[in-house]
mmCIF file with all atom_site columns, C-alpha atoms in Angstrom:
data_model
loop_
_atom_site.group_PDB
_atom_site.id
_atom_site.type_symbol
_atom_site.label_atom_id
_atom_site.label_alt_id
_atom_site.label_comp_id
_atom_site.label_asym_id
_atom_site.label_entity_id
_atom_site.label_seq_id
_atom_site.pdbx_PDB_ins_code
_atom_site.Cartn_x
_atom_site.Cartn_y
_atom_site.Cartn_z
_atom_site.occupancy
_atom_site.B_iso_or_equiv
_atom_site.pdbx_formal_charge
_atom_site.auth_seq_id
_atom_site.auth_comp_id
_atom_site.auth_asym_id
_atom_site.auth_atom_id
_atom_site.pdbx_PDB_model_num
ATOM 1   C CA . MET P 1 1   ? -0.051  -0.034  0.178   1.00 52.00 ? 1   MET P CA 1
ATOM 2   C CA . THR P 1 2   ? 2.850   2.431   0.863   1.00 77.00 ? 2   THR P CA 1
ATOM 3   C CA . GLU P 1 3   ? 4.353   2.016   -2.630  1.00 83.00 ? 3   GLU P CA 1
ATOM 4   C CA . THR P 1 4   ? 0.963   2.735   -4.347  1.00 86.00 ? 4   THR P CA 1
ATOM 5   C CA . LEU P 1 5   ? 0.688   5.731   -2.080  1.00 87.00 ? 5   LEU P CA 1
ATOM 6   C CA . GLN P 1 6   ? 4.163   7.029   -2.895  1.00 90.00 ? 6   GLN P CA 1
ATOM 7   C CA . ALA P 1 7   ? 3.398   6.306   -6.742  1.00 89.00 ? 7   ALA P CA 1
ATOM 8   C CA . LEU P 1 8   ? 0.269   8.390   -6.436  1.00 89.00 ? 8   LEU P CA 1
ATOM 9   C CA . ALA P 1 9   ? 1.922   11.244  -4.582  1.00 90.00 ? 9   ALA P CA 1
ATOM 10  C CA . ALA P 1 10  ? 4.721   11.440  -7.127  1.00 90.00 ? 10  ALA P CA 1
ATOM 11  C CA . HIS P 1 11  ? 2.036   11.564  -9.839  1.00 89.00 ? 11  HIS P CA 1
ATOM 12  C CA . ALA P 1 12  ? 0.151   14.182  -8.066  1.00 90.00 ? 12  ALA P CA 1
ATOM 13  C CA . ARG P 1 13  ? 3.360   16.308  -7.798  1.00 90.00 ? 13  ARG P CA 1
ATOM 14  C CA . GLU P 1 14  ? 4.282   15.785  -11.474 1.00 91.00 ? 14  GLU P CA 1
ATOM 15  C CA . THR P 1 15  ? 0.631   16.520  -12.678 1.00 92.00 ? 15  THR P CA 1
ATOM 16  C CA . PHE P 1 16  ? -0.184  19.598  -10.286 1.00 94.00 ? 16  PHE P CA 1
ATOM 17  C CA . GLY P 1 17  ? 3.114   21.153  -9.619  1.00 92.00 ? 17  GLY P CA 1
ATOM 18  C CA . ASP P 1 18  ? 2.911   24.350  -7.482  1.00 93.00 ? 18  ASP P CA 1
ATOM 19  C CA . ALA P 1 19  ? -0.922  23.629  -6.818  1.00 95.00 ? 19  ALA P CA 1
ATOM 20  C CA . ILE P 1 20  ? 0.378   21.076  -4.206  1.00 95.00 ? 20  ILE P CA 1
ATOM 21  C CA . VAL P 1 21  ? 1.966   22.901  -1.265  1.00 94.00 ? 21  VAL P CA 1
ATOM 22  C CA . GLY P 1 22  ? 2.584   19.854  0.968   1.00 92.00 ? 22  GLY P CA 1
ATOM 23  C CA . GLU P 1 23  ? 1.967   16.113  1.424   1.00 92.00 ? 23  GLU P CA 1
ATOM 24  C CA . ARG P 1 24  ? 1.672   13.818  4.383   1.00 92.00 ? 24  ARG P CA 1
ATOM 25  C CA . MET P 1 25  ? 1.418   10.029  4.557   1.00 90.00 ? 25  MET P CA 1
ATOM 26  C CA . ALA P 1 26  ? 0.462   8.477   7.973   1.00 88.00 ? 26  ALA P CA 1
ATOM 27  C CA . HIS P 1 27  ? -1.516  5.476   8.903   1.00 87.00 ? 27  HIS P CA 1
ATOM 28  C CA . GLY P 1 28  ? -1.605  4.118   5.370   1.00 86.00 ? 28  GLY P CA 1
ATOM 29  C CA . GLU P 1 29  ? -3.275  7.273   4.084   1.00 90.00 ? 29  GLU P CA 1
ATOM 30  C CA . LEU P 1 30  ? -2.060  10.148  1.819   1.00 93.00 ? 30  LEU P CA 1
ATOM 31  C CA . THR P 1 31  ? -3.026  13.833  2.453   1.00 95.00 ? 31  THR P CA 1
ATOM 32  C CA . LEU P 1 32  ? -2.272  16.474  -0.089  1.00 95.00 ? 32  LEU P CA 1
ATOM 33  C CA . ASP P 1 33  ? -2.290  20.194  0.708   1.00 96.00 ? 33  ASP P CA 1
ATOM 34  C CA . VAL P 1 34  ? -3.737  22.084  -2.165  1.00 97.00 ? 34  VAL P CA 1
ATOM 35  C CA . GLN P 1 35  ? -3.782  25.732  -2.860  1.00 96.00 ? 35  GLN P CA 1
ATOM 36  C CA . ARG P 1 36  ? -7.096  27.417  -2.236  1.00 96.00 ? 36  ARG P CA 1
ATOM 37  C CA . ALA P 1 37  ? -7.215  28.961  -5.819  1.00 95.00 ? 37  ALA P CA 1
ATOM 38  C CA . SER P 1 38  ? -6.369  25.599  -7.526  1.00 96.00 ? 38  SER P CA 1
ATOM 39  C CA . LEU P 1 39  ? -8.775  23.551  -5.789  1.00 97.00 ? 39  LEU P CA 1
ATOM 40  C CA . LEU P 1 40  ? -11.216 23.225  -8.601  1.00 96.00 ? 40  LEU P CA 1
ATOM 41  C CA . LYS P 1 41  ? -8.704  22.574  -11.316 1.00 95.00 ? 41  LYS P CA 1
ATOM 42  C CA . VAL P 1 42  ? -7.035  19.991  -9.113  1.00 96.00 ? 42  VAL P CA 1
ATOM 43  C CA . CYS P 1 43  ? -10.294 18.156  -8.500  1.00 97.00 ? 43  CYS P CA 1
ATOM 44  C CA . LYS P 1 44  ? -11.516 18.143  -11.902 1.00 96.00 ? 44  LYS P CA 1
ATOM 45  C CA . ARG P 1 45  ? -8.279  16.506  -12.972 1.00 95.00 ? 45  ARG P CA 1
ATOM 46  C CA . LEU P 1 46  ? -8.349  14.023  -10.190 1.00 95.00 ? 46  LEU P CA 1
ATOM 47  C CA . ARG P 1 47  ? -11.930 13.045  -11.218 1.00 95.00 ? 47  ARG P CA 1
ATOM 48  C CA . ASP P 1 48  ? -11.227 12.879  -15.079 1.00 94.00 ? 48  ASP P CA 1
ATOM 49  C CA . ASP P 1 49  ? -7.553  11.635  -15.350 1.00 90.00 ? 49  ASP P CA 1
ATOM 50  C CA . ASN P 1 50  ? -7.580  8.047   -16.433 1.00 88.00 ? 50  ASN P CA 1
ATOM 51  C CA . LEU P 1 51  ? -4.593  7.328   -14.187 1.00 86.00 ? 51  LEU P CA 1
ATOM 52  C CA . LEU P 1 52  ? -6.418  8.877   -11.031 1.00 90.00 ? 52  LEU P CA 1
ATOM 53  C CA . ARG P 1 53  ? -10.188 8.410   -11.528 1.00 93.00 ? 53  ARG P CA 1
ATOM 54  C CA . PHE P 1 54  ? -11.231 9.588   -7.960  1.00 95.00 ? 54  PHE P CA 1
ATOM 55  C CA . ASP P 1 55  ? -14.976 9.494   -8.991  1.00 94.00 ? 55  ASP P CA 1
ATOM 56  C CA . GLN P 1 56  ? -16.403 9.644   -5.645  1.00 96.00 ? 56  GLN P CA 1
ATOM 57  C CA . LEU P 1 57  ? -16.466 12.388  -3.007  1.00 97.00 ? 57  LEU P CA 1
ATOM 58  C CA . ILE P 1 58  ? -16.878 10.543  0.378   1.00 97.00 ? 58  ILE P CA 1
ATOM 59  C CA . ASP P 1 59  ? -17.007 13.465  2.777   1.00 97.00 ? 59  ASP P CA 1
ATOM 60  C CA . VAL P 1 60  ? -16.138 17.270  3.252   1.00 97.00 ? 60  VAL P CA 1
ATOM 61  C CA . CYS P 1 61  ? -15.515 18.476  6.828   1.00 96.00 ? 61  CYS P CA 1
ATOM 62  C CA . GLY P 1 62  ? -14.044 21.601  8.414   1.00 97.00 ? 62  GLY P CA 1
ATOM 63  C CA . VAL P 1 63  ? -11.251 21.824  10.771  1.00 95.00 ? 63  VAL P CA 1
ATOM 64  C CA . ASP P 1 64  ? -10.559 24.630  13.367  1.00 93.00 ? 64  ASP P CA 1
ATOM 65  C CA . TYR P 1 65  ? -6.773  24.696  14.436  1.00 89.00 ? 65  TYR P CA 1
ATOM 66  C CA . LEU P 1 66  ? -7.426  27.547  16.966  1.00 86.00 ? 66  LEU P CA 1
ATOM 67  C CA . SER P 1 67  ? -6.143  25.371  20.070  1.00 78.00 ? 67  SER P CA 1
ATOM 68  C CA . TYR P 1 68  ? -4.066  22.950  18.229  1.00 75.00 ? 68  TYR P CA 1
ATOM 69  C CA . ARG P 1 69  ? -0.690  22.289  19.828  1.00 57.00 ? 69  ARG P CA 1
ATOM 70  C CA . ALA P 1 70  ? 2.236   21.158  17.544  1.00 52.00 ? 70  ALA P CA 1
ATOM 71  C CA . GLU P 1 71  ? 4.991   19.022  18.863  1.00 53.00 ? 71  GLU P CA 1
ATOM 72  C CA . SER P 1 72  ? 7.463   21.810  18.580  1.00 49.00 ? 72  SER P CA 1
ATOM 73  C CA . PRO P 1 73  ? 8.689   23.600  21.751  1.00 54.00 ? 73  PRO P CA 1
ATOM 74  C CA . GLU P 1 74  ? 7.050   26.843  20.510  1.00 59.00 ? 74  GLU P CA 1
ATOM 75  C CA . GLY P 1 75  ? 3.535   25.401  21.347  1.00 59.00 ? 75  GLY P CA 1
ATOM 76  C CA . ALA P 1 76  ? 0.822   26.994  19.139  1.00 63.00 ? 76  ALA P CA 1
ATOM 77  C CA . ARG P 1 77  ? 0.672   25.834  15.422  1.00 65.00 ? 77  ARG P CA 1
ATOM 78  C CA . PRO P 1 78  ? 1.566   28.488  12.992  1.00 72.00 ? 78  PRO P CA 1
ATOM 79  C CA . GLY P 1 79  ? -0.415  29.292  9.824   1.00 80.00 ? 79  GLY P CA 1
ATOM 80  C CA . PRO P 1 80  ? -4.113  29.688  9.193   1.00 89.00 ? 80  PRO P CA 1
ATOM 81  C CA . ARG P 1 81  ? -6.864  28.705  11.579  1.00 90.00 ? 81  ARG P CA 1
ATOM 82  C CA . PHE P 1 82  ? -9.304  26.980  9.479   1.00 95.00 ? 82  PHE P CA 1
ATOM 83  C CA . ALA P 1 83  ? -9.201  24.272  6.602   1.00 96.00 ? 83  ALA P CA 1
ATOM 84  C CA . ALA P 1 84  ? -11.510 22.381  4.558   1.00 98.00 ? 84  ALA P CA 1
ATOM 85  C CA . VAL P 1 85  ? -10.896 18.688  4.137   1.00 98.00 ? 85  VAL P CA 1
ATOM 86  C CA . TYR P 1 86  ? -12.008 16.504  1.288   1.00 98.00 ? 86  TYR P CA 1
ATOM 87  C CA . HIS P 1 87  ? -12.026 12.695  1.127   1.00 97.00 ? 87  HIS P CA 1
ATOM 88  C CA . LEU P 1 88  ? -12.010 11.122  -2.287  1.00 97.00 ? 88  LEU P CA 1
ATOM 89  C CA . LEU P 1 89  ? -12.282 7.576   -3.407  1.00 96.00 ? 89  LEU P CA 1
ATOM 90  C CA . SER P 1 90  ? -11.345 5.957   -6.750  1.00 94.00 ? 90  SER P CA 1
ATOM 91  C CA . VAL P 1 91  ? -13.560 2.806   -7.148  1.00 94.00 ? 91  VAL P CA 1
ATOM 92  C CA . SER P 1 92  ? -11.867 1.447   -10.134 1.00 91.00 ? 92  SER P CA 1
ATOM 93  C CA . ARG P 1 93  ? -8.311  1.918   -8.658  1.00 90.00 ? 93  ARG P CA 1
ATOM 94  C CA . ASN P 1 94  ? -9.260  1.149   -5.146  1.00 90.00 ? 94  ASN P CA 1
ATOM 95  C CA . GLN P 1 95  ? -7.598  4.183   -3.762  1.00 91.00 ? 95  GLN P CA 1
ATOM 96  C CA . ARG P 1 96  ? -8.403  6.816   -1.158  1.00 94.00 ? 96  ARG P CA 1
ATOM 97  C CA . LEU P 1 97  ? -7.084  10.416  -1.014  1.00 95.00 ? 97  LEU P CA 1
ATOM 98  C CA . ARG P 1 98  ? -7.458  13.262  1.346   1.00 96.00 ? 98  ARG P CA 1
ATOM 99  C CA . LEU P 1 99  ? -7.150  16.908  0.281   1.00 97.00 ? 99  LEU P CA 1
ATOM 100 C CA . ARG P 1 100 ? -6.777  19.728  2.627   1.00 97.00 ? 100 ARG P CA 1
ATOM 101 C CA . VAL P 1 101 ? -7.166  23.507  1.871   1.00 97.00 ? 101 VAL P CA 1
ATOM 102 C CA . MET P 1 102 ? -6.013  26.052  4.363   1.00 96.00 ? 102 MET P CA 1
ATOM 103 C CA . LEU P 1 103 ? -8.383  29.165  4.607   1.00 95.00 ? 103 LEU P CA 1
ATOM 104 C CA . ASP P 1 104 ? -8.252  32.599  5.993   1.00 91.00 ? 104 ASP P CA 1
ATOM 105 C CA . ASP P 1 105 ? -8.999  33.289  9.472   1.00 89.00 ? 105 ASP P CA 1
ATOM 106 C CA . ASP P 1 106 ? -11.445 36.213  8.941   1.00 89.00 ? 106 ASP P CA 1
ATOM 107 C CA . LEU P 1 107 ? -13.474 34.983  6.364   1.00 92.00 ? 107 LEU P CA 1
ATOM 108 C CA . PRO P 1 108 ? -12.824 31.247  5.476   1.00 95.00 ? 108 PRO P CA 1
ATOM 109 C CA . MET P 1 109 ? -14.041 30.765  1.846   1.00 96.00 ? 109 MET P CA 1
ATOM 110 C CA . VAL P 1 110 ? -13.413 28.236  -0.797  1.00 97.00 ? 110 VAL P CA 1
ATOM 111 C CA . ASP P 1 111 ? -14.811 27.213  -4.108  1.00 97.00 ? 111 ASP P CA 1
ATOM 112 C CA . SER P 1 112 ? -17.879 24.741  -4.033  1.00 97.00 ? 112 SER P CA 1
ATOM 113 C CA . LEU P 1 113 ? -17.348 21.209  -5.512  1.00 97.00 ? 113 LEU P CA 1
ATOM 114 C CA . VAL P 1 114 ? -21.045 20.644  -6.049  1.00 97.00 ? 114 VAL P CA 1
ATOM 115 C CA . ASP P 1 115 ? -20.728 20.944  -9.936  1.00 96.00 ? 115 ASP P CA 1
ATOM 116 C CA . LEU P 1 116 ? -17.939 18.238  -9.732  1.00 97.00 ? 116 LEU P CA 1
ATOM 117 C CA . TRP P 1 117 ? -19.519 15.858  -7.265  1.00 97.00 ? 117 TRP P CA 1
ATOM 118 C CA . PRO P 1 118 ? -23.269 16.528  -6.362  1.00 96.00 ? 118 PRO P CA 1
ATOM 119 C CA . ALA P 1 119 ? -22.553 14.835  -3.220  1.00 96.00 ? 119 ALA P CA 1
ATOM 120 C CA . ALA P 1 120 ? -20.725 17.925  -1.834  1.00 97.00 ? 120 ALA P CA 1
ATOM 121 C CA . ASN P 1 121 ? -24.191 19.679  -1.215  1.00 97.00 ? 121 ASN P CA 1
ATOM 122 C CA . TRP P 1 122 ? -25.054 18.708  2.028   1.00 97.00 ? 122 TRP P CA 1
ATOM 123 C CA . PHE P 1 123 ? -21.357 18.086  3.217   1.00 97.00 ? 123 PHE P CA 1
ATOM 124 C CA . GLU P 1 124 ? -20.723 21.713  2.428   1.00 98.00 ? 124 GLU P CA 1
ATOM 125 C CA . ARG P 1 125 ? -23.792 23.058  4.001   1.00 97.00 ? 125 ARG P CA 1
ATOM 126 C CA . GLU P 1 126 ? -22.804 21.202  7.247   1.00 97.00 ? 126 GLU P CA 1
ATOM 127 C CA . ALA P 1 127 ? -19.123 22.824  7.173   1.00 97.00 ? 127 ALA P CA 1
ATOM 128 C CA . PHE P 1 128 ? -21.032 26.086  6.557   1.00 97.00 ? 128 PHE P CA 1
ATOM 129 C CA . ASP P 1 129 ? -23.214 25.579  9.570   1.00 96.00 ? 129 ASP P CA 1
ATOM 130 C CA . LEU P 1 130 ? -20.875 24.162  11.990  1.00 96.00 ? 130 LEU P CA 1
ATOM 131 C CA . PHE P 1 131 ? -17.635 26.132  11.091  1.00 97.00 ? 131 PHE P CA 1
ATOM 132 C CA . GLY P 1 132 ? -18.788 29.059  9.159   1.00 96.00 ? 132 GLY P CA 1
ATOM 133 C CA . ILE P 1 133 ? -16.780 28.150  5.986   1.00 97.00 ? 133 ILE P CA 1
ATOM 134 C CA . VAL P 1 134 ? -18.361 29.759  2.980   1.00 97.00 ? 134 VAL P CA 1
ATOM 135 C CA . PHE P 1 135 ? -18.437 27.633  -0.200  1.00 98.00 ? 135 PHE P CA 1
ATOM 136 C CA . GLU P 1 136 ? -18.364 30.100  -3.094  1.00 97.00 ? 136 GLU P CA 1
ATOM 137 C CA . GLY P 1 137 ? -20.879 29.047  -5.895  1.00 96.00 ? 137 GLY P CA 1
ATOM 138 C CA . HIS P 1 138 ? -22.907 26.615  -3.765  1.00 97.00 ? 138 HIS P CA 1
ATOM 139 C CA . PRO P 1 139 ? -26.383 26.822  -4.997  1.00 96.00 ? 139 PRO P CA 1
ATOM 140 C CA . ASP P 1 140 ? -28.076 26.876  -1.669  1.00 95.00 ? 140 ASP P CA 1
ATOM 141 C CA . LEU P 1 141 ? -25.828 27.435  1.203   1.00 95.00 ? 141 LEU P CA 1
ATOM 142 C CA . ARG P 1 142 ? -27.874 27.636  4.275   1.00 93.00 ? 142 ARG P CA 1
ATOM 143 C CA . ARG P 1 143 ? -27.945 25.826  7.798   1.00 93.00 ? 143 ARG P CA 1
ATOM 144 C CA . ILE P 1 144 ? -28.395 22.233  7.723   1.00 93.00 ? 144 ILE P CA 1
ATOM 145 C CA . LEU P 1 145 ? -28.390 21.019  11.354  1.00 93.00 ? 145 LEU P CA 1
ATOM 146 C CA . THR P 1 146 ? -29.033 24.082  13.455  1.00 88.00 ? 146 THR P CA 1
ATOM 147 C CA . ASP P 1 147 ? -31.988 26.319  13.593  1.00 82.00 ? 147 ASP P CA 1
ATOM 148 C CA . TYR P 1 148 ? -32.214 29.202  11.042  1.00 77.00 ? 148 TYR P CA 1
ATOM 149 C CA . GLY P 1 149 ? -31.902 31.728  13.808  1.00 74.00 ? 149 GLY P CA 1
ATOM 150 C CA . PHE P 1 150 ? -29.039 30.192  15.420  1.00 81.00 ? 150 PHE P CA 1
ATOM 151 C CA . ILE P 1 151 ? -26.229 32.392  16.349  1.00 82.00 ? 151 ILE P CA 1
ATOM 152 C CA . GLY P 1 152 ? -22.528 31.445  15.574  1.00 88.00 ? 152 GLY P CA 1
ATOM 153 C CA . HIS P 1 153 ? -21.026 28.242  14.482  1.00 93.00 ? 153 HIS P CA 1
ATOM 154 C CA . PRO P 1 154 ? -20.928 25.502  17.101  1.00 93.00 ? 154 PRO P CA 1
ATOM 155 C CA . PHE P 1 155 ? -17.845 23.449  16.089  1.00 94.00 ? 155 PHE P CA 1
ATOM 156 C CA . ARG P 1 156 ? -15.531 26.510  16.363  1.00 93.00 ? 156 ARG P CA 1
ATOM 157 C CA . LYS P 1 157 ? -13.195 26.092  19.288  1.00 89.00 ? 157 LYS P CA 1
ATOM 158 C CA . ASP P 1 158 ? -14.212 29.394  20.698  1.00 88.00 ? 158 ASP P CA 1
ATOM 159 C CA . PHE P 1 159 ? -17.685 28.701  20.853  1.00 87.00 ? 159 PHE P CA 1
ATOM 160 C CA . PRO P 1 160 ? -19.219 28.615  24.190  1.00 83.00 ? 160 PRO P CA 1
ATOM 161 C CA . LEU P 1 161 ? -20.531 25.228  25.367  1.00 78.00 ? 161 LEU P CA 1
ATOM 162 C CA . SER P 1 162 ? -23.812 26.696  26.536  1.00 76.00 ? 162 SER P CA 1
ATOM 163 C CA . GLY P 1 163 ? -24.047 28.672  23.277  1.00 76.00 ? 163 GLY P CA 1
ATOM 164 C CA . HIS P 1 164 ? -25.450 32.372  22.918  1.00 75.00 ? 164 HIS P CA 1
ATOM 165 C CA . VAL P 1 165 ? -29.139 31.954  23.060  1.00 79.00 ? 165 VAL P CA 1
ATOM 166 C CA . GLU P 1 166 ? -31.691 29.337  23.904  1.00 79.00 ? 166 GLU P CA 1
ATOM 167 C CA . MET P 1 167 ? -35.049 28.536  22.289  1.00 79.00 ? 167 MET P CA 1
ATOM 168 C CA . ARG P 1 168 ? -38.403 27.761  24.213  1.00 83.00 ? 168 ARG P CA 1
ATOM 169 C CA . TYR P 1 169 ? -41.935 27.690  23.593  1.00 90.00 ? 169 TYR P CA 1
ATOM 170 C CA . ASP P 1 170 ? -43.780 30.686  25.125  1.00 89.00 ? 170 ASP P CA 1
ATOM 171 C CA . PRO P 1 171 ? -47.407 29.705  26.017  1.00 93.00 ? 171 PRO P CA 1
ATOM 172 C CA . VAL P 1 172 ? -48.500 33.234  26.270  1.00 93.00 ? 172 VAL P CA 1
ATOM 173 C CA . GLN P 1 173 ? -47.307 34.258  22.935  1.00 93.00 ? 173 GLN P CA 1
ATOM 174 C CA . GLN P 1 174 ? -48.032 30.762  21.563  1.00 93.00 ? 174 GLN P CA 1
ATOM 175 C CA . ARG P 1 175 ? -44.937 30.756  19.567  1.00 91.00 ? 175 ARG P CA 1
ATOM 176 C CA . VAL P 1 176 ? -41.322 29.713  19.836  1.00 84.00 ? 176 VAL P CA 1
ATOM 177 C CA . VAL P 1 177 ? -39.061 32.528  21.236  1.00 84.00 ? 177 VAL P CA 1
ATOM 178 C CA . TYR P 1 178 ? -35.450 33.138  21.587  1.00 80.00 ? 178 TYR P CA 1
ATOM 179 C CA . GLN P 1 179 ? -33.908 34.493  24.897  1.00 80.00 ? 179 GLN P CA 1
ATOM 180 C CA . PRO P 1 180 ? -30.390 34.793  26.450  1.00 81.00 ? 180 PRO P CA 1
ATOM 181 C CA . VAL P 1 181 ? -28.988 31.596  27.743  1.00 78.00 ? 181 VAL P CA 1
ATOM 182 C CA . SER P 1 182 ? -30.129 30.910  31.233  1.00 77.00 ? 182 SER P CA 1
ATOM 183 C CA . ILE P 1 183 ? -27.532 28.234  32.037  1.00 73.00 ? 183 ILE P CA 1
ATOM 184 C CA . GLU P 1 184 ? -24.776 29.384  34.365  1.00 72.00 ? 184 GLU P CA 1
ATOM 185 C CA . PRO P 1 185 ? -21.368 27.934  33.277  1.00 65.00 ? 185 PRO P CA 1
ATOM 186 C CA . ARG P 1 186 ? -19.519 25.621  35.644  1.00 67.00 ? 186 ARG P CA 1
ATOM 187 C CA . VAL P 1 187 ? -16.767 23.291  35.684  1.00 69.00 ? 187 VAL P CA 1
ATOM 188 C CA . LEU P 1 188 ? -17.679 19.695  36.496  1.00 69.00 ? 188 LEU P CA 1
ATOM 189 C CA . VAL P 1 189 ? -14.986 17.906  38.400  1.00 69.00 ? 189 VAL P CA 1
ATOM 190 C CA . PRO P 1 190 ? -15.439 13.997  38.538  1.00 69.00 ? 190 PRO P CA 1
ATOM 191 C CA . ARG P 1 191 ? -15.417 12.386  41.926  1.00 67.00 ? 191 ARG P CA 1
ATOM 192 C CA . VAL P 1 192 ? -13.730 8.995   42.451  1.00 69.00 ? 192 VAL P CA 1
ATOM 193 C CA . ILE P 1 193 ? -15.134 6.937   45.201  1.00 66.00 ? 193 ILE P CA 1
ATOM 194 C CA . ARG P 1 194 ? -12.883 3.869   46.139  1.00 64.00 ? 194 ARG P CA 1
ATOM 195 C CA . GLU P 1 195 ? -13.442 1.349   48.869  1.00 65.00 ? 195 GLU P CA 1
ATOM 196 C CA . GLU P 1 196 ? -10.516 0.853   51.254  1.00 66.00 ? 196 GLU P CA 1
ATOM 197 C CA . GLY P 1 197 ? -8.443  -2.212  50.023  1.00 61.00 ? 197 GLY P CA 1
ATOM 198 C CA . PHE P 1 198 ? -10.272 -2.398  46.811  1.00 59.00 ? 198 PHE P CA 1
ATOM 199 C CA . GLY P 1 199 ? -8.501  -4.940  44.534  1.00 59.00 ? 199 GLY P CA 1
ATOM 200 C CA . ASP P 1 200 ? -6.805  -6.503  47.437  1.00 59.00 ? 200 ASP P CA 1
ATOM 201 C CA . ARG P 1 201 ? -9.618  -8.953  48.234  1.00 56.00 ? 201 ARG P CA 1
ATOM 202 C CA . LYS P 1 202 ? -9.036  -12.628 47.949  1.00 59.00 ? 202 LYS P CA 1
ATOM 203 C CA . PRO P 1 203 ? -11.726 -14.867 46.377  1.00 55.00 ? 203 PRO P CA 1
#
């Protein structure tokens, strides 16, 4: 498998040139870092090239590297905060490939892949809903998991666990209303209770 992935990485480097800005092989999987501006061109070639044939888009997800800690002594990870990650499958060649595109911190935006793989539709809506990643050219980019009146993007690392607002039914107004969160934030510390001499008993 490693030789196959190495051959795939070499072919990708030769085919896409500067559009590939990095690669990583780990746990039997290959990840290619792609320039944001080149994503559409790269994906179209990955789908249509007879030597590649990645005809299925398995998943699209967002990543927030805000609190990510690198293994280096410096601590915080350098570079952009957000990324969009694409998982591709070539059925005919029995190969998988992961693409990662780093995005701007202030307005994470990347081209939509719905025209190449229609399966990207709901995946991109989910990443928009949960991470706030904007997929330019998406035909219907709106929330898919949270309510339309929801404030913020709950999978971002700086989103509060209790959220910003809560929703309830008001019997007086006979409708659903939004109000500030009434839950007080608290830190739960698990309490461990052990019997004396636990584990020392003889049968």
